[in-house]
Amino acid sequence: MNILAEIRSRFEPVLTEWTDDPSSVIEMLKASQDAKFGDYQANFAMPLAARIPDLKPRDLATQIVEKVDLSDFCEPLEVAGPGFINIKLKQEWLNTQTQNLVADERLGVVPAESPQKVVVDFSAPNVAKPMHVGHLRSTVIGDANYRVLKFLGHDVVGDNHIGDWGTQFGMIIFGYKHFLNEAAFDEAPVTELARLYRLVNQLSDYHATKETLPQRENDIEQLEAKLKSLESSADQTDKKIQKQEKKLKSDIAERKSDVRSMQEKLTELEQNEDLHSKAVAFPDIARQARDETANLHAGDAENLALWNQFLPACLEAIQNVYDRLDIHFDMALGESYYHPMLADVVESLKQKGLAKESQGAICVFIDGFKAPFIVQKQDGAFTYATTDLATIKYRAEELKADRVLYVVDSRQSEHFQLLFATVNEWGFQNLELQHVSFGSVLGKDGKPLKTRAGDNVGLESLLDESIQRAYAIIAENDDAKPEGPELSEDRRQEIAKIIGLGGIKYADLKHNRDSDYMFDWDKMLANRGDTATYMQYAYARVCGIFRKGEIDRVTLRENQSALKLQDETERALALQINRYSETLESVAIEARPNYLTNYLFELSNLFSTFYNQCPVLKAEEEQVKSSRLLLCDLTARVIDNGLSLLGIRTCERM
Ligand code: ARG
């Protein structure tokens, strides 16, 4: 049962007496931070009373309490302090409710009342380059949302909107035509394609840098002149002038350092004879690569054949990563799939008067945005935006979606704002579109995580390292067991995978997705604190209790022995178990898996407190023992289920 939703639904109709829109304040009723204030607490009397003359919040709270009936499952409501309403569940009710969970496979999680068709657009790497750490977040956050929505009974479609049609293919095609190492390609096609991509990118960068450098130097000279004239003519005691000069100086210093690193990059390339001769031979490489993309899009037979040759290898490479991460999609319609629909999209936008020509390009202008939404460029090429519009039309009309989640980096938030605003005018008003945005993964220096050589960290090597580190910890723990090691080599390796991958996923999911987070191996694999390992240990510990007591968990459940919550720690644990349903609901609404990680962390903590306080196998009475065992079993089931919804596995022994 979703207890929070039930309590809220009892308050909402009562609140209409004081507000037209109770839903706007109902979220102020939530789980209490502190058991002192009951199990749930409502704070809305304060803002509601503030709108009504001569009404004290405390009096309003008292009036609300008189009208709300929760007597079937709550103690009489209490008004506290300036007008807080404290709500405490009846002990007997909580007891029965928890008892009911024993035989409930869904652990009290109620399926959605009106299931929706939800498309989760996640991972979506631009293929032809190996997946790197930047792809981790979309993949892991998307997968967790996918799993939670599905468990809640929605009809969920996981769609990998692969970048298989973009400019990187033009670069690779160009690279293939001019710089291919055939033997390397035969041996490992994706590695060779990635090398070609990097090479073409590097050469284009070289020319672009070379071209802009004089302008940059010129800008600095002008700023320096401005500074000089300020220093010689203006009143140097004037605070404003001082501030201006200071700002100019730091600006100049920053630009100089940029110019220096640009120069270094140029010199580095020039010192490499091979690279330099290639750069000299292809002064116009960026345009040439763009032309290759344009030819591909125009249906050029040679380029299409190359694209068809490259794509399977690229897809196979990303599939390897998904297999390791246990990530699955229901469909993977890449950008190329929508290519044939793009001209019609632009036509339809024009017909509706939404898209207009501007400086040769076709654009949608949205009020409140400086940047236009460009759907066709001057040279006739369609864009990322056009593809996304076609994708929405497809998802609405063919997939009959009610809701689409885009699990994409926050740096694309303007794109999605423009996209959603355009769609809103274009049609599809009933489709709920949500950008599930996320921040970056940072290194210890606070900058986006890179290898020492400055490259993106490959996702595969990251997974390898995590598993290796987990293995070392497991081996050390196992070797240190008082009765000697318990785990075979195979088991150690299997557990290392579970812990290593779980650690990476959890570390990513536990943060508020909007913020950046710092990647830290030690914190991530620690067996204490807010980590997957901590919860996996709690799970294994319960399994250990049952092993030691030689009790079968399933038989225990089937015996239907009576549960009795006597100790405060038992009650707190049971209450948390009963909050599983409302937690998943909140994850689903906001697409925030960190609500679930918070919940599981709290659950594991409460379990640990309970376990320290209440003997289980050594409980004095048989009845108390079986009641506590049931509570242990329920805890383990919720941990196992909760972690599985995050894409994380558990093991019975660690
Ligand atoms: N391939 C894109 C990128 O790497 C992400 C695509 C996200 N999905 C979408 N429908 N735009 O930036």
XYZ file of C-alpha atoms and ligand atoms in Angstrom:
666
model
C 0.000 0.000 0.000
C 1.147 3.533 -0.710
C 0.655 4.940 2.795
C 1.699 8.465 1.935
C -0.742 8.638 -0.969
C -3.527 7.301 1.240
C -2.935 9.908 3.948
C -2.688 12.691 1.388
C -5.908 11.597 -0.262
C -7.719 11.939 3.044
C -6.420 15.480 3.578
C -6.926 16.822 0.063
C -10.732 17.117 0.037
C -10.667 18.702 3.495
C -8.189 21.359 2.382
C -10.543 22.617 -0.324
C -12.237 24.635 2.395
C -9.150 26.857 2.595
C -7.643 26.640 -0.881
C -8.826 26.114 -4.441
C -5.772 24.104 -5.215
C -4.951 21.621 -2.445
C -2.589 19.747 -4.741
C -0.235 22.712 -4.588
C 0.357 22.246 -0.861
C -0.252 18.553 -0.389
C 3.414 17.782 -0.954
C 4.074 19.456 2.366
C 2.745 16.289 3.908
C 5.627 13.835 4.019
C 7.519 11.312 6.082
C 8.845 12.923 9.283
C 12.527 13.484 9.628
C 12.381 12.498 13.260
C 10.227 9.849 14.965
C 9.510 12.440 17.704
C 7.160 14.117 15.266
C 5.293 10.971 14.334
C 5.646 8.894 11.192
C 4.376 11.543 8.815
C 4.064 15.265 9.215
C 2.098 17.990 7.457
C 3.343 21.584 7.351
C 0.742 23.170 5.114
C -1.199 24.973 7.844
C 1.495 27.686 7.831
C 1.316 28.772 4.167
C -2.453 28.271 4.039
C -3.111 30.426 7.109
C -0.821 33.127 5.791
C -3.332 33.734 2.993
C -6.289 34.088 5.342
C -6.641 37.205 7.514
C -6.836 36.693 11.275
C -6.263 32.977 11.164
C -3.409 31.567 13.216
C -1.702 28.548 11.649
C -2.135 26.575 14.828
C -5.863 27.215 14.844
C -6.099 26.258 11.214
C -4.171 23.031 11.899
C -6.628 22.239 14.696
C -9.590 22.834 12.392
C -8.083 20.623 9.684
C -7.383 17.856 12.176
C -10.996 17.909 13.353
C -12.224 17.288 9.822
C -9.774 14.633 8.606
C -10.603 11.064 9.429
C -7.654 8.707 9.610
C -8.895 6.795 12.624
C -8.917 3.462 10.802
C -5.126 3.354 10.701
C -3.671 6.311 12.592
C -3.533 7.453 16.185
C -5.427 10.700 16.885
C -3.661 13.477 14.987
C -1.586 15.941 16.966
C -1.004 19.621 16.406
C 2.445 20.753 17.468
C 4.417 23.986 17.623
C 3.195 26.781 15.354
C 0.889 24.438 13.412
C 2.570 21.197 12.447
C 0.286 18.193 12.142
C 1.903 14.992 13.370
C 0.601 11.666 12.164
C 1.412 8.350 13.767
C 0.342 4.979 12.405
C -1.429 2.632 14.783
C 0.840 -0.080 16.028
C -1.685 -2.856 15.395
C -2.314 -1.649 11.887
C 1.377 -1.463 11.061
C 1.762 -4.935 12.442
C -1.002 -6.374 10.240
C 0.201 -4.424 7.255
C 3.710 -5.817 7.649
C 2.358 -9.299 8.173
C 0.523 -9.000 4.864
C 3.784 -8.269 3.085
C 5.123 -11.688 3.987
C 3.013 -13.375 1.342
C 3.041 -10.453 -1.077
C 5.416 -10.891 -3.970
C 5.219 -7.196 -4.791
C 6.235 -6.214 -1.262
C 3.281 -3.897 -0.934
C 4.049 -1.963 -4.079
C 0.774 -1.040 -5.721
C 0.719 -1.038 -9.501
C -0.034 2.286 -11.201
C -3.735 3.126 -11.264
C -3.605 4.287 -14.858
C -0.643 2.644 -16.550
C 0.997 4.719 -19.232
C 2.949 3.888 -22.316
C 6.342 5.344 -21.468
C 9.297 5.565 -23.817
C 12.622 5.855 -22.030
C 15.205 7.294 -24.421
C 18.540 6.482 -22.841
C 22.205 5.717 -23.407
C 22.130 6.850 -27.060
C 25.867 7.001 -27.716
C 27.273 8.381 -30.906
C 28.750 5.198 -32.249
C 31.959 4.857 -34.211
C 33.848 5.903 -31.127
C 34.190 3.633 -28.126
C 31.858 4.319 -25.210
C 33.425 6.441 -22.512
C 32.627 7.491 -18.987
C 30.324 10.226 -20.292
C 27.933 7.516 -21.440
C 27.700 5.948 -18.028
C 25.150 8.281 -16.516
C 22.542 8.166 -19.243
C 22.837 4.404 -19.431
C 22.589 3.757 -15.707
C 20.011 6.431 -14.806
C 17.912 5.494 -17.818
C 17.998 1.817 -16.949
C 16.972 2.418 -13.332
C 14.017 4.554 -14.394
C 13.075 1.963 -16.961
C 13.053 -0.801 -14.369
C 11.122 1.173 -11.759
C 8.425 2.244 -14.219
C 8.069 -1.294 -15.441
C 7.764 -2.667 -11.915
C 5.027 -0.119 -11.282
C 3.065 -1.643 -14.118
C 3.640 0.873 -16.880
C 4.074 -0.259 -20.441
C 7.682 0.804 -20.881
C 9.729 0.905 -24.052
C 13.473 1.322 -23.676
C 14.728 2.925 -26.864
C 18.390 3.434 -27.634
C 18.375 6.474 -29.926
C 21.827 5.695 -31.255
C 23.831 8.445 -32.927
C 24.532 6.481 -36.092
C 24.109 9.181 -38.722
C 26.019 12.183 -37.524
C 29.115 14.048 -38.666
C 31.386 11.476 -37.038
C 30.549 9.132 -39.911
C 31.697 11.647 -42.471
C 34.948 11.911 -40.562
C 35.413 8.185 -40.460
C 34.541 7.761 -44.107
C 37.078 10.423 -44.997
C 39.647 8.779 -42.732
C 38.937 5.407 -44.256
C 39.412 6.700 -47.766
C 42.743 8.394 -47.012
C 44.426 6.998 -43.939
C 43.281 3.414 -43.493
C 45.572 0.814 -41.997
C 44.042 -2.252 -43.579
C 45.685 -4.829 -41.389
C 44.559 -2.978 -38.273
C 41.025 -2.715 -39.637
C 40.860 -6.452 -40.340
C 42.165 -7.200 -36.900
C 39.963 -4.841 -34.859
C 37.658 -2.672 -36.968
C 36.235 -0.524 -34.186
C 39.669 0.322 -32.804
C 40.856 1.330 -36.256
C 37.705 3.386 -36.879
C 38.199 5.114 -33.553
C 41.787 5.895 -34.530
C 40.628 7.328 -37.863
C 38.035 9.425 -36.093
C 40.600 10.825 -33.684
C 43.040 11.477 -36.508
C 40.593 13.392 -38.684
C 39.405 15.296 -35.653
C 42.944 16.205 -34.717
C 43.793 17.416 -38.207
C 40.619 19.492 -38.482
C 41.304 20.932 -35.073
C 44.808 21.837 -36.122
C 43.614 23.916 -39.044
C 40.824 25.513 -37.086
C 43.229 26.503 -34.334
C 45.737 27.834 -36.785
C 43.086 29.924 -38.414
C 41.713 31.474 -35.243
C 45.024 32.056 -33.504
C 45.889 35.426 -35.086
C 42.480 36.798 -34.157
C 42.928 35.623 -30.578
C 46.339 37.257 -30.375
C 44.911 40.406 -31.800
C 42.146 40.429 -29.171
C 44.760 40.239 -26.445
C 46.701 43.127 -27.943
C 43.589 45.258 -27.952
C 42.813 44.429 -24.359
C 46.375 45.264 -23.399
C 46.123 48.602 -25.166
C 42.892 49.320 -23.353
C 44.528 48.500 -20.052
C 47.479 50.728 -20.809
C 45.351 53.709 -21.680
C 43.303 53.175 -18.538
C 46.455 53.032 -16.445
C 47.919 56.165 -17.915
C 44.901 58.408 -18.147
C 42.305 57.504 -15.519
C 42.272 58.330 -11.847
C 44.067 55.376 -10.259
C 42.471 55.950 -6.867
C 38.982 55.535 -8.296
C 37.621 52.188 -7.009
C 35.622 51.613 -10.169
C 38.690 52.067 -12.357
C 40.696 49.777 -10.134
C 38.050 47.131 -10.470
C 37.969 47.521 -14.232
C 41.726 47.185 -14.450
C 41.725 44.123 -12.280
C 39.088 42.502 -14.440
C 41.016 43.355 -17.605
C 44.200 41.894 -16.180
C 42.623 38.601 -15.261
C 40.879 38.466 -18.614
C 44.185 39.003 -20.401
C 45.919 36.368 -18.290
C 43.197 33.853 -19.038
C 43.283 34.527 -22.764
C 47.051 34.325 -22.805
C 46.969 30.951 -21.186
C 44.418 29.775 -23.759
C 46.594 31.052 -26.587
C 49.606 29.350 -25.072
C 47.904 25.987 -24.960
C 46.703 26.493 -28.523
C 50.268 27.179 -29.583
C 51.500 24.146 -27.712
C 48.963 21.979 -29.480
C 50.091 23.305 -32.854
C 53.750 22.755 -32.081
C 53.080 19.270 -30.822
C 51.427 18.323 -34.069
C 54.082 20.013 -36.178
C 56.808 18.102 -34.400
C 55.219 14.857 -35.441
C 56.401 14.496 -39.018
C 53.738 12.070 -40.078
C 50.893 14.130 -38.678
C 52.322 17.343 -39.991
C 52.676 16.051 -43.525
C 49.059 14.877 -43.386
C 47.949 18.264 -42.137
C 49.797 19.955 -44.965
C 48.335 17.567 -47.501
C 44.756 18.212 -46.329
C 44.331 21.870 -45.475
C 40.577 21.659 -46.034
C 39.909 18.440 -44.183
C 37.005 19.698 -42.066
C 35.013 20.687 -45.121
C 35.921 17.461 -46.889
C 34.682 15.411 -43.927
C 31.475 17.445 -43.879
C 31.049 16.727 -47.575
C 31.371 13.023 -46.901
C 28.527 13.270 -44.386
C 26.438 15.261 -46.838
C 27.091 12.668 -49.555
C 26.115 9.885 -47.206
C 22.877 11.664 -46.406
C 22.251 12.285 -50.087
C 22.450 8.549 -50.731
C 25.916 8.306 -52.307
C 26.398 4.587 -53.026
C 30.018 4.328 -51.930
C 29.477 6.134 -48.643
C 26.333 4.182 -47.891
C 28.203 0.952 -48.490
C 30.951 2.060 -46.123
C 28.394 3.089 -43.524
C 26.719 -0.308 -43.827
C 30.092 -1.929 -43.429
C 31.038 0.072 -40.336
C 27.798 0.041 -38.411
C 27.538 -3.648 -37.407
C 31.005 -3.561 -35.867
C 30.177 -0.371 -33.970
C 26.937 -1.836 -32.679
C 28.662 -5.001 -31.617
C 31.169 -3.008 -29.610
C 28.517 -1.126 -27.665
C 26.512 -4.318 -27.201
C 29.487 -5.780 -25.344
C 29.295 -2.979 -22.846
C 25.534 -3.387 -22.417
C 25.936 -7.115 -21.864
C 28.488 -6.539 -19.157
C 26.274 -3.947 -17.505
C 23.153 -6.101 -17.876
C 21.338 -3.338 -19.751
C 18.602 -4.158 -22.231
C 16.603 -2.166 -24.733
C 13.329 -2.978 -26.401
C 14.350 -1.144 -29.529
C 17.307 0.735 -30.885
C 16.105 3.013 -33.634
C 19.097 5.170 -34.359
C 19.075 8.609 -35.921
C 19.467 7.039 -39.373
C 16.049 5.433 -39.042
C 14.371 8.834 -39.120
C 16.315 10.223 -42.041
C 13.599 9.482 -44.642
C 11.024 11.368 -42.545
C 12.910 14.619 -42.084
C 11.829 16.473 -45.222
C 8.178 15.906 -44.298
C 8.781 17.231 -40.799
C 10.160 20.492 -42.152
C 7.312 20.706 -44.652
C 4.732 20.217 -41.937
C 6.339 22.864 -39.722
C 6.319 25.289 -42.625
C 2.706 24.568 -43.417
C 1.674 25.250 -39.863
C 3.506 28.555 -40.083
C 5.918 27.467 -37.394
C 9.113 27.314 -39.419
C 10.416 30.247 -41.438
C 13.421 30.971 -43.551
C 16.092 33.014 -41.852
C 19.491 33.728 -43.415
C 19.040 30.754 -45.706
C 18.222 28.320 -42.925
C 14.792 27.074 -41.868
C 14.128 27.915 -38.238
C 11.448 27.789 -35.599
C 11.454 30.868 -33.380
C 10.114 30.393 -29.882
C 9.168 33.291 -27.634
C 11.575 33.768 -24.801
C 14.492 32.086 -26.562
C 17.290 33.959 -28.241
C 18.457 30.990 -30.259
C 16.204 29.688 -33.005
C 15.504 25.984 -33.374
C 17.199 25.219 -36.690
C 15.542 22.389 -38.577
C 17.347 22.761 -41.888
C 20.691 24.415 -42.426
C 21.703 26.741 -45.247
C 23.306 23.872 -47.147
C 20.043 21.919 -46.962
C 21.189 19.517 -44.229
C 18.714 18.491 -41.574
C 19.789 18.637 -37.953
C 19.724 16.857 -34.621
C 16.604 18.931 -33.939
C 14.797 17.721 -37.058
C 15.570 14.139 -36.138
C 14.215 14.624 -32.641
C 11.003 16.079 -34.040
C 10.571 13.111 -36.370
C 11.265 10.791 -33.450
C 8.545 12.401 -31.373
C 6.040 12.062 -34.185
C 6.969 8.394 -34.502
C 6.720 7.778 -30.786
C 3.353 9.493 -30.560
C 1.774 8.007 -33.664
C 3.365 4.593 -34.027
C 4.297 3.717 -30.462
C 1.258 5.514 -29.010
C 3.369 6.882 -26.194
C 1.847 8.891 -23.342
C 5.150 9.965 -21.896
C 8.753 10.174 -23.116
C 11.761 10.477 -20.833
C 14.966 11.800 -22.371
C 17.870 10.775 -20.202
C 20.417 13.194 -21.599
C 23.248 15.403 -20.307
C 22.151 18.732 -18.836
C 24.270 20.550 -21.407
C 21.510 19.762 -23.876
C 18.788 21.377 -21.801
C 18.288 24.293 -24.167
C 17.831 21.868 -27.039
C 15.096 20.077 -25.128
C 13.375 23.268 -24.057
C 13.206 24.374 -27.669
C 12.182 20.901 -28.794
C 9.334 20.623 -26.307
C 8.123 24.151 -27.000
C 8.140 23.447 -30.742
C 6.284 20.175 -30.307
C 3.708 21.889 -28.183
C 2.836 24.174 -31.077
C 3.214 21.498 -33.693
C 0.664 19.124 -32.084
C 0.950 16.117 -29.755
C -0.242 18.158 -26.780
C -1.195 15.034 -24.869
C 2.298 13.675 -24.938
C 4.194 14.312 -21.726
C 7.829 15.089 -22.503
C 10.480 15.213 -19.826
C 14.187 15.930 -20.026
C 15.775 13.767 -17.358
C 18.951 15.781 -17.244
C 22.135 14.978 -15.409
C 25.495 16.530 -14.578
C 29.007 15.319 -15.341
C 31.310 12.764 -13.809
C 34.298 14.635 -12.409
C 37.805 13.576 -11.504
C 39.387 14.407 -8.171
C 40.561 17.719 -9.616
C 36.933 18.762 -10.053
C 37.213 18.675 -13.854
C 35.477 16.162 -16.151
C 37.078 12.769 -15.615
C 39.945 12.135 -18.074
C 42.839 9.724 -18.359
C 46.299 10.995 -17.517
C 46.901 11.557 -21.212
C 43.815 13.780 -21.300
C 41.556 11.351 -23.170
C 38.058 10.339 -22.188
C 38.064 7.382 -19.827
C 36.860 4.331 -21.734
C 33.831 2.680 -20.197
C 35.213 -0.834 -20.622
C 38.432 -0.045 -18.802
C 36.465 1.614 -16.026
C 34.407 -1.553 -15.550
C 37.560 -3.682 -15.608
C 39.190 -1.578 -12.974
C 36.176 -1.630 -10.710
C 35.951 -5.405 -10.880
C 39.674 -5.727 -10.177
C 39.441 -3.486 -7.166
C 36.397 -5.322 -5.877
C 38.239 -8.600 -6.319
C 41.156 -7.412 -4.202
C 38.804 -6.372 -1.394
C 36.858 -9.626 -1.498
C 39.989 -11.748 -1.477
C 41.410 -9.820 1.450
C 38.181 -10.128 3.457
C 37.832 -13.786 2.658
C 41.427 -14.565 3.579
C 40.919 -12.804 6.894
C 37.887 -14.869 7.940
C 38.497 -16.443 11.368
C 37.701 -19.922 10.128
C 39.685 -19.543 6.936
C 38.567 -18.559 3.420
C 35.101 -19.678 2.323
C 35.029 -18.737 -1.322
C 36.326 -20.621 -4.326
C 38.236 -18.733 -6.993
C 35.210 -18.820 -9.308
C 32.935 -17.464 -6.602
C 35.389 -14.704 -5.803
C 35.392 -13.626 -9.408
C 31.656 -13.777 -9.701
C 31.169 -11.731 -6.540
C 33.804 -9.257 -7.743
C 31.669 -8.602 -10.807
C 28.550 -8.090 -8.728
C 30.294 -5.748 -6.297
C 32.403 -3.927 -8.884
C 29.586 -3.187 -11.296
C 27.113 -2.517 -8.501
C 29.542 -0.044 -6.965
C 29.888 1.966 -10.152
C 26.181 2.026 -10.843
C 25.228 2.917 -7.303
C 27.771 5.729 -7.040
C 26.227 7.235 -10.131
C 22.624 6.779 -9.050
C 22.896 7.996 -5.489
C 23.549 11.593 -6.411
C 20.892 14.056 -7.258
C 21.154 13.574 -10.994
C 21.218 17.295 -11.727
C 24.528 17.767 -9.982
C 28.004 16.769 -11.069
C 29.694 14.153 -8.928
C 33.252 13.245 -8.178
C 34.396 9.781 -9.099
C 36.097 8.145 -6.122
C 37.016 4.454 -6.082
C 37.552 4.226 -2.347
C 34.238 5.761 -1.382
C 32.436 3.788 -4.017
C 33.554 0.338 -2.894
C 33.595 0.970 0.853
C 31.538 -1.498 2.838
C 30.254 1.233 5.119
C 28.329 4.330 4.206
C 26.040 5.003 1.304
C 27.330 2.365 -1.101
C 25.907 -0.641 -2.892
C 28.405 -2.794 -1.001
C 26.902 -1.759 2.318
C 23.474 -2.921 1.185
C 24.824 -6.040 -0.439
C 26.454 -6.840 2.901
C 23.184 -6.292 4.731
C 21.553 -8.694 2.307
C 24.304 -11.291 2.691
C 24.139 -10.907 6.440
C 20.464 -11.872 6.487
C 21.264 -14.868 4.327
C 24.004 -15.705 6.823
C 21.537 -15.594 9.728
C 19.264 -18.061 7.984
C 22.193 -20.310 7.066
C 23.449 -20.336 10.587
C 20.007 -21.059 12.024
C 19.435 -23.673 9.294
C 16.124 -22.087 8.468
C 14.655 -21.966 5.015
C 13.367 -18.519 4.121
C 10.527 -19.699 1.925
C 9.294 -22.202 4.484
C 9.357 -19.510 7.133
C 7.118 -17.320 4.992
C 4.753 -20.164 4.249
C 4.397 -21.037 7.921
C 2.666 -17.708 8.462
C 4.019 -17.307 11.955
C 2.791 -14.160 13.634
C 4.758 -10.967 13.426
C 4.981 -8.766 16.463
C 6.676 -5.394 16.514
C 7.715 -4.867 20.099
C 10.961 -2.976 20.170
C 11.163 0.590 18.819
C 13.847 -0.533 16.354
C 11.548 -3.251 15.033
C 8.786 -0.769 14.528
C 11.072 1.682 12.733
C 12.349 -1.039 10.430
C 8.837 -2.281 9.650
C 7.667 1.237 8.915
C 10.518 1.749 6.462
C 9.679 -1.534 4.732
C 6.105 -0.316 4.350
C 7.332 2.854 2.697
C 8.714 1.010 -0.284
C 5.620 1.638 -2.382
C 5.562 5.408 -1.889
C 9.296 5.590 -2.563
C 9.032 3.914 -5.949
C 6.104 6.140 -6.824
C 8.182 9.231 -6.111
C 11.045 7.863 -8.241
C 8.630 7.323 -11.110
C 7.129 10.806 -10.970
C 10.372 12.740 -10.979
C 12.567 10.130 -12.653
C 14.964 10.323 -9.724
C 16.530 6.997 -8.754
C 18.357 8.700 -5.874
C 15.081 8.619 -3.922
C 15.405 4.859 -4.030
C 19.087 4.824 -3.058
C 18.305 7.128 -0.100
C 15.524 4.826 0.906
C 17.692 1.710 0.736
C 20.469 3.382 2.684
C 18.033 4.316 5.418
C 16.586 0.800 5.355
C 20.032 -0.754 5.743
C 20.834 1.602 8.602
C 17.591 0.765 10.382
C 18.286 -2.896 9.863
C 21.698 -2.523 11.382
C 20.287 -0.700 14.429
C 17.618 -3.348 14.852
C 20.131 -6.152 14.535
C 22.416 -4.635 17.164
C 19.494 -4.164 19.495
C 17.454 -7.310 19.034
C 18.881 -10.818 19.178
C 17.394 -12.901 16.364
C 18.570 -16.493 16.529
C 19.191 -16.086 20.232
C 15.819 -14.494 20.984
C 14.389 -15.850 24.182
C 11.027 -16.986 22.921
C 10.426 -19.008 19.800
C 7.646 -16.628 18.742
C 9.888 -13.587 19.014
C 12.561 -15.402 17.083
C 10.285 -16.223 14.157
C 8.855 -12.708 14.169
C 12.350 -11.235 13.948
C 13.352 -13.700 11.286
C 10.371 -12.565 9.244
C 11.482 -8.987 9.628
C 15.007 -9.923 8.508
C 13.591 -11.758 5.538
C 11.403 -8.819 4.532
C 14.352 -6.444 4.807
C 16.456 -8.680 2.586
C 13.663 -8.984 0.049
C 13.229 -5.233 -0.180
C 16.985 -4.679 -0.491
C 17.202 -7.317 -3.182
C 14.211 -5.965 -5.079
C 15.287 -2.338 -4.663
C 18.823 -2.987 -5.845
C 17.516 -5.020 -8.775
C 15.464 -1.994 -9.850
C 18.727 -0.059 -9.866
C 20.263 -2.774 -12.026
C 22.381 -4.071 -9.142
C 22.640 -7.688 -8.041
C 23.070 -9.206 -4.607
C 24.817 -12.369 -3.443
C 24.142 -14.639 -0.513
C 27.720 -14.801 0.656
C 30.442 -12.207 0.373
N 23.454 10.911 -29.303
C 23.199 12.096 -28.518
C 24.491 12.555 -27.875
O 25.385 11.756 -27.674
C 22.181 11.861 -27.450
C 20.795 11.539 -27.950
C 19.755 11.654 -26.890
N 18.420 11.408 -27.357
C 17.710 12.218 -28.124
N 16.529 11.832 -28.520
N 18.150 13.427 -28.475
O 24.590 13.712 -27.548
